[in-house]
Tab-separated table of C-alpha atoms and ligand atoms in Angstrom:
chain	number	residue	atom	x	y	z
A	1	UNK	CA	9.106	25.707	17.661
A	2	UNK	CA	8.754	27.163	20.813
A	3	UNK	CA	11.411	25.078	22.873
A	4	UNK	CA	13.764	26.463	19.980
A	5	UNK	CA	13.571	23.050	18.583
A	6	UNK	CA	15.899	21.735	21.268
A	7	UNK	CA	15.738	18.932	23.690
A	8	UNK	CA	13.474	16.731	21.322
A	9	UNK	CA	13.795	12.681	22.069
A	10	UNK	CA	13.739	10.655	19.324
A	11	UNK	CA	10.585	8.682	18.317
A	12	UNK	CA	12.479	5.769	18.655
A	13	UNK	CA	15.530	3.740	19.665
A	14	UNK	CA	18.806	3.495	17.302
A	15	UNK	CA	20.100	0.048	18.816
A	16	UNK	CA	22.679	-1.819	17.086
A	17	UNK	CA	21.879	-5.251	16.106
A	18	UNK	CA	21.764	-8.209	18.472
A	19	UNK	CA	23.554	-11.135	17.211
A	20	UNK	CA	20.117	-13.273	17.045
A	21	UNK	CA	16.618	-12.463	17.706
A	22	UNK	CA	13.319	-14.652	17.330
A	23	UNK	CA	12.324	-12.679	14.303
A	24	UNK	CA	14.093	-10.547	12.164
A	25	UNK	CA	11.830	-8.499	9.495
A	26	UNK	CA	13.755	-7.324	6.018
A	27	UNK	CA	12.355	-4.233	5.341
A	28	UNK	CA	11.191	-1.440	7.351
A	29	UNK	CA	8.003	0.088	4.792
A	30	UNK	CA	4.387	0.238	6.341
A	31	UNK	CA	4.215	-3.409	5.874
A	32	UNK	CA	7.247	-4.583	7.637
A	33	UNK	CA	6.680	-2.136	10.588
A	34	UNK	CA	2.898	-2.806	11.120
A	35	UNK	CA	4.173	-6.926	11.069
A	36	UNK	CA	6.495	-5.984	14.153
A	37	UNK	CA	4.171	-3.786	16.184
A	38	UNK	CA	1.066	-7.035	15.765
A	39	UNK	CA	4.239	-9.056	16.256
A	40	UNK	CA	4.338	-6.896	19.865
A	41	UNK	CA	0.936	-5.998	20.620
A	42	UNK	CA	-1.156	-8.987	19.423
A	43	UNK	CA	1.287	-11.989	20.252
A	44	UNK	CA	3.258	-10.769	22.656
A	45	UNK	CA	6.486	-11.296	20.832
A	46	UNK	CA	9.239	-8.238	21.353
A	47	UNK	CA	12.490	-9.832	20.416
A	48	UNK	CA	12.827	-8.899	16.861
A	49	UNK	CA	14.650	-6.414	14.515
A	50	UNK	CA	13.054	-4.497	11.636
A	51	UNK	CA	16.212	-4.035	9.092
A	52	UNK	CA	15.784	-1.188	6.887
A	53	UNK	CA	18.355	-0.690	4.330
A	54	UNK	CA	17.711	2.777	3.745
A	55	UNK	CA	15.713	5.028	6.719
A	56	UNK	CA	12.198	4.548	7.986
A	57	UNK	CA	9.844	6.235	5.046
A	58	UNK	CA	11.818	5.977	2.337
A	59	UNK	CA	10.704	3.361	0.357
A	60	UNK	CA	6.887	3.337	-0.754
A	61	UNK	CA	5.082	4.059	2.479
A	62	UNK	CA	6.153	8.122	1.685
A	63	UNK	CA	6.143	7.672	-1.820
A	64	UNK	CA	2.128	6.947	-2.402
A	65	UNK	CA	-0.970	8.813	-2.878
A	66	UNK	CA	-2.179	8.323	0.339
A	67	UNK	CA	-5.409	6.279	-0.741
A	68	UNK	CA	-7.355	4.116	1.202
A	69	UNK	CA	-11.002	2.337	0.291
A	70	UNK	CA	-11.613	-1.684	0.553
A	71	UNK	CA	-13.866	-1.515	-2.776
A	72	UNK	CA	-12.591	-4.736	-4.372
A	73	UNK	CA	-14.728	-7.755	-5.367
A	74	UNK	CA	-13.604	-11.313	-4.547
A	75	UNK	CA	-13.691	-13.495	-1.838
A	76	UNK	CA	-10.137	-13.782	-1.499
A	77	UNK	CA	-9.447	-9.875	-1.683
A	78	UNK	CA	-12.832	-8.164	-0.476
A	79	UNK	CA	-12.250	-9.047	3.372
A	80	UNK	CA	-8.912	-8.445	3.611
A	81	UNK	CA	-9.303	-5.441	2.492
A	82	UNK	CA	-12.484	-4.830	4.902
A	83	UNK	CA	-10.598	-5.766	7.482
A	84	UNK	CA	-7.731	-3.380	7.044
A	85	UNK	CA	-10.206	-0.168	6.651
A	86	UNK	CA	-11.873	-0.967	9.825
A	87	UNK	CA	-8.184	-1.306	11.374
A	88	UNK	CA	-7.495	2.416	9.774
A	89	UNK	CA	-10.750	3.616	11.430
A	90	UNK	CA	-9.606	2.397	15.007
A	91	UNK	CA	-5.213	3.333	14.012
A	92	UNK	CA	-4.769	6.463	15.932
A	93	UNK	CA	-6.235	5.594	18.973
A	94	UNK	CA	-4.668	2.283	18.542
A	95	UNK	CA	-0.763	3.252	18.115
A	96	UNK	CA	-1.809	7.078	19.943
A	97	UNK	CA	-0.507	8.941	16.682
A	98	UNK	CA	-1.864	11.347	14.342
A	99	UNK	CA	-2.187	9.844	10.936
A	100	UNK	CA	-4.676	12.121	9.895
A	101	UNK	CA	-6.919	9.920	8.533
A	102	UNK	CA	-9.729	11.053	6.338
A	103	UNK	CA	-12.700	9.333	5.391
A	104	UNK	CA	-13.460	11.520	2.851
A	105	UNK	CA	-14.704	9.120	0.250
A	106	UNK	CA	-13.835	7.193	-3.366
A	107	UNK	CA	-15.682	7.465	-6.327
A	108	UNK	CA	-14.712	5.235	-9.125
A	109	UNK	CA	-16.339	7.106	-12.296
A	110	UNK	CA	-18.235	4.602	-14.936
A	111	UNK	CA	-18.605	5.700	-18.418
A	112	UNK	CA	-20.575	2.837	-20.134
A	113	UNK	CA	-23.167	0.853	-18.967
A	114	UNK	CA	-21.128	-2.245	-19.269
A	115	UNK	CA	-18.917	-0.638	-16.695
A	116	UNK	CA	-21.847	0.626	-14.900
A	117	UNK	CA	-22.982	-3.329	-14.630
A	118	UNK	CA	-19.546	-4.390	-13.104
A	119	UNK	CA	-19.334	-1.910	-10.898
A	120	UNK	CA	-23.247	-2.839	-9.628
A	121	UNK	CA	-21.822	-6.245	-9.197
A	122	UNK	CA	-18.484	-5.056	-7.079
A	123	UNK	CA	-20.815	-3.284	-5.106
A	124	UNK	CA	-23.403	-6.355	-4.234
A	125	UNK	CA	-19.955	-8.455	-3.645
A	126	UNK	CA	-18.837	-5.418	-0.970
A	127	UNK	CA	-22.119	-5.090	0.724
A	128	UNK	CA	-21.630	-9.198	1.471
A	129	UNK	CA	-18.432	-8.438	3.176
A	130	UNK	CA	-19.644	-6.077	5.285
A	131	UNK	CA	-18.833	-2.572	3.488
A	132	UNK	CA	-20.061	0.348	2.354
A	133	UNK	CA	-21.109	0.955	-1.148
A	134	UNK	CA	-23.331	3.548	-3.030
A	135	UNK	CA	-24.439	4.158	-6.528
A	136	UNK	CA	-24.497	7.962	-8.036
A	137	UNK	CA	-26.322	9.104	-10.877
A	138	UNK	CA	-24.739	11.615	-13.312
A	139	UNK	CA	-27.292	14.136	-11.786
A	140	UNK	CA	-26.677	13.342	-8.454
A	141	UNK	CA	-22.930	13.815	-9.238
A	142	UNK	CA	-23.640	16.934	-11.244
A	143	UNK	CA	-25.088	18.613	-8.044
A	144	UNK	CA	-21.835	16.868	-5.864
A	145	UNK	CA	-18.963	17.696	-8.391
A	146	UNK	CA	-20.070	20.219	-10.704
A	147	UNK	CA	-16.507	20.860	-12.024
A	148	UNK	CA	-16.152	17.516	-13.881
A	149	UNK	CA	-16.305	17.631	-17.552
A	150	UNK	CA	-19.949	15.786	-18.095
A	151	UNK	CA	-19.772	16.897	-21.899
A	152	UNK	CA	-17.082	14.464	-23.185
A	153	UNK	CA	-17.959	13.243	-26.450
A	154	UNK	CA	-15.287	10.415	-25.872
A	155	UNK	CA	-15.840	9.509	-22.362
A	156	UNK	CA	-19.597	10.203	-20.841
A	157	UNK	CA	-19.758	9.938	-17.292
A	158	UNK	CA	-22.399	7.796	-16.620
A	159	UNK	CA	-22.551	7.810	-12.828
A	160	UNK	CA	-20.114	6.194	-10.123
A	161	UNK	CA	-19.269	3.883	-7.531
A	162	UNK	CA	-18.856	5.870	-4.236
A	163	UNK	CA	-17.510	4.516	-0.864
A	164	UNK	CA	-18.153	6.938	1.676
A	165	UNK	CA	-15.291	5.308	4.107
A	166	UNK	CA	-13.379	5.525	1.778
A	167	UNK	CA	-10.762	8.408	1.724
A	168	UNK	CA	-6.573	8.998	2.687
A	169	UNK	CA	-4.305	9.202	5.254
A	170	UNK	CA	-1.112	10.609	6.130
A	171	UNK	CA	1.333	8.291	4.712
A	172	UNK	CA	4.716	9.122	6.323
A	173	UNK	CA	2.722	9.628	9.628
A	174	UNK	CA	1.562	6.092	9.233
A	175	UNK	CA	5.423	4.361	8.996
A	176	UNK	CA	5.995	6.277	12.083
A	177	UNK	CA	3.432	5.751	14.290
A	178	UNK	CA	4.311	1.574	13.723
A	179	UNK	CA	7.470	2.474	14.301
A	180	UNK	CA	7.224	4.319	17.558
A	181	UNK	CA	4.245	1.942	18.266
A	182	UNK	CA	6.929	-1.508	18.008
A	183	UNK	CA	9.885	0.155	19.594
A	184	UNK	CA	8.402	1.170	23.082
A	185	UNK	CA	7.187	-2.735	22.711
A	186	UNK	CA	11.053	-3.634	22.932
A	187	UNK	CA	11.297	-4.211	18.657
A	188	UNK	CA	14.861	-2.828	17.163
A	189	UNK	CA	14.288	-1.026	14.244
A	190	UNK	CA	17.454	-0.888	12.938
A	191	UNK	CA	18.194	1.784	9.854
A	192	UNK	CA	21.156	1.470	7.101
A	193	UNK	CA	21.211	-2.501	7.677
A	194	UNK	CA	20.829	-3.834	4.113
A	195	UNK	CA	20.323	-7.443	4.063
A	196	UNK	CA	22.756	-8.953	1.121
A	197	UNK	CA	22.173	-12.984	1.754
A	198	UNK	CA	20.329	-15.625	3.758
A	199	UNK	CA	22.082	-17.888	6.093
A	200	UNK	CA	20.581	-21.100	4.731
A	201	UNK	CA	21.170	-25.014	6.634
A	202	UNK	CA	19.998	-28.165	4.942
A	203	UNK	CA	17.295	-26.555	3.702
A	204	UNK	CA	16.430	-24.041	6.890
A	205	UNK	CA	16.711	-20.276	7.131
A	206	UNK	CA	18.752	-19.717	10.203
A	207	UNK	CA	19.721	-15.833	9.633
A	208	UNK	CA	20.723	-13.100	7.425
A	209	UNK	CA	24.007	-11.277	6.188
A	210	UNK	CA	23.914	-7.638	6.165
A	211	UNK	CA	25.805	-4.451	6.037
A	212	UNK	CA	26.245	-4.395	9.401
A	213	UNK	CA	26.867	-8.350	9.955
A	214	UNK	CA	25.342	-11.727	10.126
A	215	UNK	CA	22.249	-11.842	12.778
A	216	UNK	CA	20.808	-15.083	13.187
A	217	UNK	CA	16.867	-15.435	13.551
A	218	UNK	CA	14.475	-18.083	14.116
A	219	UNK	CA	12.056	-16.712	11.087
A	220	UNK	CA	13.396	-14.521	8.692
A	221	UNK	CA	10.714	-12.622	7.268
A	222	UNK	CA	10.719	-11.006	4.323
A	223	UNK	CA	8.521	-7.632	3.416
A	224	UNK	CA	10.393	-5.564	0.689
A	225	UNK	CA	7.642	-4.142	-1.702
A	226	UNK	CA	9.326	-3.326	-5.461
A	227	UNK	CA	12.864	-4.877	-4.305
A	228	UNK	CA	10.835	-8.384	-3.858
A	229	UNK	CA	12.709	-9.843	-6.531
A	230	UNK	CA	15.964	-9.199	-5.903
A	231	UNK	CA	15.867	-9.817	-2.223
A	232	UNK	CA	14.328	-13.647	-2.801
A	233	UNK	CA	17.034	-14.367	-5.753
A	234	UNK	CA	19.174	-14.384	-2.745
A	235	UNK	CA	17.328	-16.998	-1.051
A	236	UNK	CA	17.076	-19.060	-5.003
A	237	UNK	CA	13.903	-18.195	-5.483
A	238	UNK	CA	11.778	-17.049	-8.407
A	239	UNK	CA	8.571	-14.759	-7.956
A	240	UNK	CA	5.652	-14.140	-9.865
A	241	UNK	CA	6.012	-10.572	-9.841
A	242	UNK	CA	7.538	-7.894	-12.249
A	243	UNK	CA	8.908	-4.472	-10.756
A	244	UNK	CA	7.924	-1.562	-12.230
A	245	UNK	CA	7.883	2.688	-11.406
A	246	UNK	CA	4.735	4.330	-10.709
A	247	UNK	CA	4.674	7.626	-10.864
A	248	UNK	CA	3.047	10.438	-8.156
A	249	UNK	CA	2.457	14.246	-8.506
A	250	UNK	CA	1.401	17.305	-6.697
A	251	UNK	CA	0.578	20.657	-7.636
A	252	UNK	CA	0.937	24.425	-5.850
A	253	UNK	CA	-1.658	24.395	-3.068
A	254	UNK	CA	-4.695	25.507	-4.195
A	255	UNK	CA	-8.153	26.652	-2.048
A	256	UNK	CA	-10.538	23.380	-1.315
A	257	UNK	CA	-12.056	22.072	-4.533
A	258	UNK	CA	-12.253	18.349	-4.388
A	259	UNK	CA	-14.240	16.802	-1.620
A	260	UNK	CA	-12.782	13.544	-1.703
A	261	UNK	CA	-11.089	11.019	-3.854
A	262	UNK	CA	-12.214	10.665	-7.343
A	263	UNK	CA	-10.708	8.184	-10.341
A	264	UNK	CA	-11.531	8.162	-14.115
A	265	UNK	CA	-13.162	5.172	-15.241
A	266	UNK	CA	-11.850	5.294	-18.820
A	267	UNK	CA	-8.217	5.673	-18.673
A	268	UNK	CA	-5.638	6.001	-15.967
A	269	UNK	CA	-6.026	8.810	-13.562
A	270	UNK	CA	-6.407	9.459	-9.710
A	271	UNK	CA	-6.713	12.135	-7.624
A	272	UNK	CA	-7.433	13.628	-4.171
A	273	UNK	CA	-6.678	17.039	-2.545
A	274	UNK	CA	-3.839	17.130	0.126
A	275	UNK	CA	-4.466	18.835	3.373
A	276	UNK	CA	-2.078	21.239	2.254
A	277	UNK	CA	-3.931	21.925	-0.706
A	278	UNK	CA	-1.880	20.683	-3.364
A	279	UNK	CA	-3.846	18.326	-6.069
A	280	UNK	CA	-2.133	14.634	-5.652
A	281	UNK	CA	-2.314	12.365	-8.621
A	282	UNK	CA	-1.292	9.300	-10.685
A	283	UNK	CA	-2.182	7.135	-13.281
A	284	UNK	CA	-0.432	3.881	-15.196
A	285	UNK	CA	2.880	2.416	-14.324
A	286	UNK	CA	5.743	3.148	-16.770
A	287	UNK	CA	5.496	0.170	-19.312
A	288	UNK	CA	9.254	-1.341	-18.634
A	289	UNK	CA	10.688	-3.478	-16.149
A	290	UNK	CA	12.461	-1.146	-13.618
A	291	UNK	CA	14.017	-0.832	-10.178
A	292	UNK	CA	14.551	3.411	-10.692
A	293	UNK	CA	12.683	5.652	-8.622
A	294	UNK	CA	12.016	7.891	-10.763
A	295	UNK	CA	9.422	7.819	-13.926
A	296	UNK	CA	9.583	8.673	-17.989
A	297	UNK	CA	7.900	11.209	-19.486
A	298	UNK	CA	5.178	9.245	-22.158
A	299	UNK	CA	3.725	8.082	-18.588
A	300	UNK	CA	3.503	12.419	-17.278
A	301	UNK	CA	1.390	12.527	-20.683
A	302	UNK	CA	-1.069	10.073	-20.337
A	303	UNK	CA	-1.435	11.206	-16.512
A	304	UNK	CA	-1.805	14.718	-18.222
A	305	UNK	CA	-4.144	13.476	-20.516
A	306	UNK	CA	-6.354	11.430	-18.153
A	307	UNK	CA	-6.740	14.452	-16.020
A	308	UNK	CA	-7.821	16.871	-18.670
A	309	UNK	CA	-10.278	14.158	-19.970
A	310	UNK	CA	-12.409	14.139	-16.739
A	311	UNK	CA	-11.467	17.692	-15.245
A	312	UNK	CA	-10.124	20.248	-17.452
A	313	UNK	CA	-9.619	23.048	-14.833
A	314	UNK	CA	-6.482	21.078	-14.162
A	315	UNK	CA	-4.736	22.213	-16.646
A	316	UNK	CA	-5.151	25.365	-14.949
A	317	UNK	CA	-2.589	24.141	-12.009
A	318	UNK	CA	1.006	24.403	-11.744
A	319	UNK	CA	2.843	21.218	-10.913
A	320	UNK	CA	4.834	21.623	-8.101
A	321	UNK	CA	6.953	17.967	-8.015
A	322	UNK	CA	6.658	14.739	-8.869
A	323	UNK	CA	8.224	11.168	-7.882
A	324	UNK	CA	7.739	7.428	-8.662
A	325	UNK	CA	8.292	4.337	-6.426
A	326	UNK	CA	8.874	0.998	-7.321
A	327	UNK	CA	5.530	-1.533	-7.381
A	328	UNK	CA	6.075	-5.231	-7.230
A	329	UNK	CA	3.461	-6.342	-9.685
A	330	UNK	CA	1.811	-9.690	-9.522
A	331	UNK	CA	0.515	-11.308	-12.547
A	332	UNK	CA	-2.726	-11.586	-11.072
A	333	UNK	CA	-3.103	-8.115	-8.737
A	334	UNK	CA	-3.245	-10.075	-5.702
A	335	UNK	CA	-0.531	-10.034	-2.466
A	336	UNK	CA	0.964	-12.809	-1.136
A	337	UNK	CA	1.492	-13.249	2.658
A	338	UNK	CA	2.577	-16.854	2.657
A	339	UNK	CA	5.511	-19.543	4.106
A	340	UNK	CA	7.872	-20.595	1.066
A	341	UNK	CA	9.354	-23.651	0.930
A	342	UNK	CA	12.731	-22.721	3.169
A	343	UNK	CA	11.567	-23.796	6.657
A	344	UNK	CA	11.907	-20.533	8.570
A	345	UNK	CA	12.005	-18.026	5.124
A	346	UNK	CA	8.083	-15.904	5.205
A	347	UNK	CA	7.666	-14.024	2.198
A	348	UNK	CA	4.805	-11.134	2.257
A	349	UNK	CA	4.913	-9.046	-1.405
A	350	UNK	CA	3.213	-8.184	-4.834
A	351	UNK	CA	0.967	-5.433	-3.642
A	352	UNK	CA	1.041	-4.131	-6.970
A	353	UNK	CA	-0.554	-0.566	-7.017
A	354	UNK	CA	-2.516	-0.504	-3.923
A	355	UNK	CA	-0.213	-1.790	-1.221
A	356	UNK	CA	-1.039	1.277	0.809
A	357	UNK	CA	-4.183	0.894	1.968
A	358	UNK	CA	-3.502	-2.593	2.983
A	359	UNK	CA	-0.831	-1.899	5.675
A	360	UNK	CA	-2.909	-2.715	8.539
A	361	UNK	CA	-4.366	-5.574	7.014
A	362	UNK	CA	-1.033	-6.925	5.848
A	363	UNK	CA	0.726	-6.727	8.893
A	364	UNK	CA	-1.714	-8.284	11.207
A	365	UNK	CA	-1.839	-11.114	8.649
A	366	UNK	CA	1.737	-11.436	8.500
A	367	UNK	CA	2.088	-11.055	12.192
A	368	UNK	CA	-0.449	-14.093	12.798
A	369	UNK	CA	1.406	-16.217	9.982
A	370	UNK	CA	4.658	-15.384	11.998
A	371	UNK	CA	3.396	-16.501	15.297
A	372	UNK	CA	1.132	-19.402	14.415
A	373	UNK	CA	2.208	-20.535	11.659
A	374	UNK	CA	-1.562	-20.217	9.964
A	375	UNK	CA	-2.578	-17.731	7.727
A	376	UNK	CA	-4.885	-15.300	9.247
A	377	UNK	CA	-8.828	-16.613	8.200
A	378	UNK	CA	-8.780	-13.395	5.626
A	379	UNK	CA	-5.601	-13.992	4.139
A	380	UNK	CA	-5.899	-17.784	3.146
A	381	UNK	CA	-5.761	-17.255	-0.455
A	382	UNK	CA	-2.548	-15.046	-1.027
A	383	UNK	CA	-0.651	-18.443	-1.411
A	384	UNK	CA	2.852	-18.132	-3.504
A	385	UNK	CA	1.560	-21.245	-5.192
A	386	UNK	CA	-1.312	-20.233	-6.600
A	387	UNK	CA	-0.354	-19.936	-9.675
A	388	UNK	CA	0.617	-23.408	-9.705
A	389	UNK	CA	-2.348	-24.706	-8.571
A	390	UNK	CA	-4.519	-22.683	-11.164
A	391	UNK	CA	-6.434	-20.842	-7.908
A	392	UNK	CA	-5.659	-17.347	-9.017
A	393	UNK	CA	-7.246	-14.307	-7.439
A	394	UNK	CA	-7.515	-12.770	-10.612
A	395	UNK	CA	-8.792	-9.016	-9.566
A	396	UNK	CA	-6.659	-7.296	-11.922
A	397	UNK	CA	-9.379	-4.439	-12.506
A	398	UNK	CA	-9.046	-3.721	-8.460
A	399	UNK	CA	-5.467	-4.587	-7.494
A	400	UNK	CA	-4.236	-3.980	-10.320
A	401	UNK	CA	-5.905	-0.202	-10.878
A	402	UNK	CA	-3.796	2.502	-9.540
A	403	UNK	CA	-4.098	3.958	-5.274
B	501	LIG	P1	8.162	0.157	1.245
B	501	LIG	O1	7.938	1.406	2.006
B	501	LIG	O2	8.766	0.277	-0.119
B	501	LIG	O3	9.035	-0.801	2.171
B	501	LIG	C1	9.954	-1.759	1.735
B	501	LIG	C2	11.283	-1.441	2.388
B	501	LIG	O4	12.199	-2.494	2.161
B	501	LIG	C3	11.928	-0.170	1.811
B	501	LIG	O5	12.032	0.814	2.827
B	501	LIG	C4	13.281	-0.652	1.320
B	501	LIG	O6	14.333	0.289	1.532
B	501	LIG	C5	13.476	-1.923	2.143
B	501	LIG	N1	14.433	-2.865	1.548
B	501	LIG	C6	14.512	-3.267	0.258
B	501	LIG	N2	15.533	-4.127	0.093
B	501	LIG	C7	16.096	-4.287	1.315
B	501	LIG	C8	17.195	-5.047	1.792
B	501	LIG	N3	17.912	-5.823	0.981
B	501	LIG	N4	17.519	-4.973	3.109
B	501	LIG	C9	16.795	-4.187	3.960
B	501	LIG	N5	15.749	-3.441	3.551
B	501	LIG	C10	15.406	-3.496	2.254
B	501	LIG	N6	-1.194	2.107	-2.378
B	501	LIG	C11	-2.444	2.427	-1.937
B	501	LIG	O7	-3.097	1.614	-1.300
B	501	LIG	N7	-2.990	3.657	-2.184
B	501	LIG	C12	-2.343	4.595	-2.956
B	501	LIG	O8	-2.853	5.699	-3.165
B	501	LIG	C13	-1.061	4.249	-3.485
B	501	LIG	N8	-0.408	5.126	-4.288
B	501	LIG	C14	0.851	4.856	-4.696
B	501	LIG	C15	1.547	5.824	-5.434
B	501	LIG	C16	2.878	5.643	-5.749
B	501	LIG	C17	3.610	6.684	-6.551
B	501	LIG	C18	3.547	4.471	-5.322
B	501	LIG	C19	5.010	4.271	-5.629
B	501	LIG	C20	2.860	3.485	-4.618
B	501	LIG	C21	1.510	3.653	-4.303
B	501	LIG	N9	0.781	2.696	-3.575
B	501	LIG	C22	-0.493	2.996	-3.133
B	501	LIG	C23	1.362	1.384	-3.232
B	501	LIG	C24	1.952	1.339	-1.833
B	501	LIG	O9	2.714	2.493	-1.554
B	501	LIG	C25	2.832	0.094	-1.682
B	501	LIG	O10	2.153	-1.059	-2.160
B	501	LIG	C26	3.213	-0.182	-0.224
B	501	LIG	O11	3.681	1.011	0.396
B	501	LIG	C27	4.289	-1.263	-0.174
B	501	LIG	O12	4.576	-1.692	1.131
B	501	LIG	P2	5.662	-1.006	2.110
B	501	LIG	O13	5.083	0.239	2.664
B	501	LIG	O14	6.073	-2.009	3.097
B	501	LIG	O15	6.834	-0.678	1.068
């Protein structure tokens, strides 16, 4: 403000695209941006292009809730997701950026003991990978978060599943710390280059057609959260995944109420407290098949409804907006981060609901795959032929629940 807003630089570089590079990455979200900077800082790799159809942040990386928390339960899932939180605790000083990221803890509410019992369980399986994990009593919770509605006839809370480490970060902030992070490592991130086909020789990837011209590659990976499907029908392929809109909201900024992220057990509902005040929150896909970005409204009810159920005051609030992205939904919850069968063609997609908190995670994974050729010891299971082979990682409770 003071300079009079003149004289900035840009973050980073607007090259125009090489004719070939070692790797080129399709899509330029949290995922495909994290891939390039490991790409750079890990391996030591620095000629490759990020192609982002659109700009840098506008796909799901600025369009989510901003929640991160590595409570999840199986073997294939739990340190993956580990893994990723403790890269979120080191980011900032990593890539020198300001994500503002906030530990300010989950709770997952249970409302029957059956619930209560599963959640005991996902907690034993997360202490055995090495995180955090604590179990609240309705009185303890009382005392913490005296606002929620404890007298529901139709949905007792019974207690919850906190994880203190737990908490959200600055989503936008995120996509652009990568992406100053990879380009001062010599990666071109190159904006409004939409990838239409692959360039693909007796059975080997070789390069891609875009908007702004063929560029040939040595590994052509692909990272395109909701537009998953569409972008490998180019390539022949089929996916395991549906796309559908989830839906975000905010409301006016209000004073400091919640203390952290909190979800409701019994239905479909989220929500945390931006910096700025304003309550963010979500709930259940919208029910049909869709590549919109924007939601319907028998999803805004049951959002409505789920909040009301667990915290009435929040009918009190004005909504200010709300959005929706597009989710590439796997049929079991689970990513994939895997080779396909097109010698030089990576695929790394399905992240369902909760792709968010996995960007680290996911692009160090993806990054190793890239340069070795072997998946990353945590990401062994997120095969594309899993489904095939009957080895699901069926977690549809944790990867498939909303944030
Ligand atoms: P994106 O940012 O969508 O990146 C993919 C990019 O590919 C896009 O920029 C797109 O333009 C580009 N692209 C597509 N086709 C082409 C093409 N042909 N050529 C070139 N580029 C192309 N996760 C959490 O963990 N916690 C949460 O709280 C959470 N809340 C969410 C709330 C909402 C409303 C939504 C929509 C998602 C939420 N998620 C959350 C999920 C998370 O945002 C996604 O799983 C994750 O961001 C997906 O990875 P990405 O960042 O790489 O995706």
């Amino acid at each position: 403000g003071l300079t009079g807003n003149k004289g900035w630089k840009p973050v980073w570089r607007e090259p125009d695209p090489k004719p070939e590079y070692d790797i080129v990455i399709i899509g330029g979200g949290g995922h495909g941006l994290a891939t390039a900077y490991y790409l750079a800082r890990e391996f030591g790799m620095r000629n490759i292009a990020v192609l982002e159809k659109g700009w840098i942040g506008s796909g799901n990386i600025g369009r989510n809730t901003t929640i991160i928390r590595s409570n999840y339960m199986l073997p294939g899932n739990e340190p993956f997701y580990e893994m990723s939180l403790k890269l979120w605790e080191g980011l900032e000083q990593d890539f020198n950026y300001n994500a503002m990221v906030s530990q300010r803890s989950i709770l997952n509410l249970f409302h029957s003991d059956a619930q209560r019992d599963a959640f005991v369980r996902r907690a034993n399986a997360m202490f055995l990978a090495g995180a955090d994990a604590e179990l609240a009593t309705t009185d303890q919770l009382r005392a913490e978060l005296p606002f929620l509605d404890y007298e529901n006839a139709r949905f007792p809370i019974k207690g919850g599943l906190f994880q203190r480490r737990g908490g959200t970060v600055r989503h936008d902030a995120v996509a652009w710390g990568y992406a100053r992070g990879a380009d001062a490592r010599g990666v071109d991130i190159i904006q409004n280059c939409e990838v239409t086909g692959f360039d693909i020789e007796n059975g080997k990837c070789r390069g891609v057609q875009t908007s702004r011209g063929a560029i040939r590659a040595r590994k052509v990976a692909v990272c395109v959260a909701g537009s998953s499907g569409r972008v490998m029908a180019q390539a022949g392929m089929r996916l395991p995944i549906e796309s559908h809109v989830l839906q975000a909201f905010v409301t006016e900024g209000l004073k400091p109420v919640l203390p952290g992220v909190i979800t409701f057990g019994a239905g479909h509902f989220y929500v945390s407290q931006s910096d700025k005040g304003g309550l963010v929150f979500g709930g259940d896909i919208d029910g049909y098949n869709s590549y919109a970005q924007r939601g319907n409204l028998p999803v805004v009810e049951d959002v409505a409804e789920g909040g009301m159920a667990i915290m009435p005051m929040i009918g009190r609030a004005r909504l200010l907006r709300s959005w929706g992205g597009i989710m590439d939904m796997s049929m079991d919850g689970s990513p994939f981060i895997d080779k396909t069968d097109i010698d030089g063609l990576y695929f790394n997609g399905g992240w369902c609901y909760g792709g968010f908190k996995a960007t680290p995670a996911s692009g160090m994974c993806y990054a190793h795959l890239l340069a070795r050729d072997t998946p990353h010891p945590v990401a062994t299971q997120m095969r594309l032929d899993r489904f095939k082979r009957g080895n699901l990682i069926d977690e549809k409770g944790q990867g498939n629940q909303p944030n």
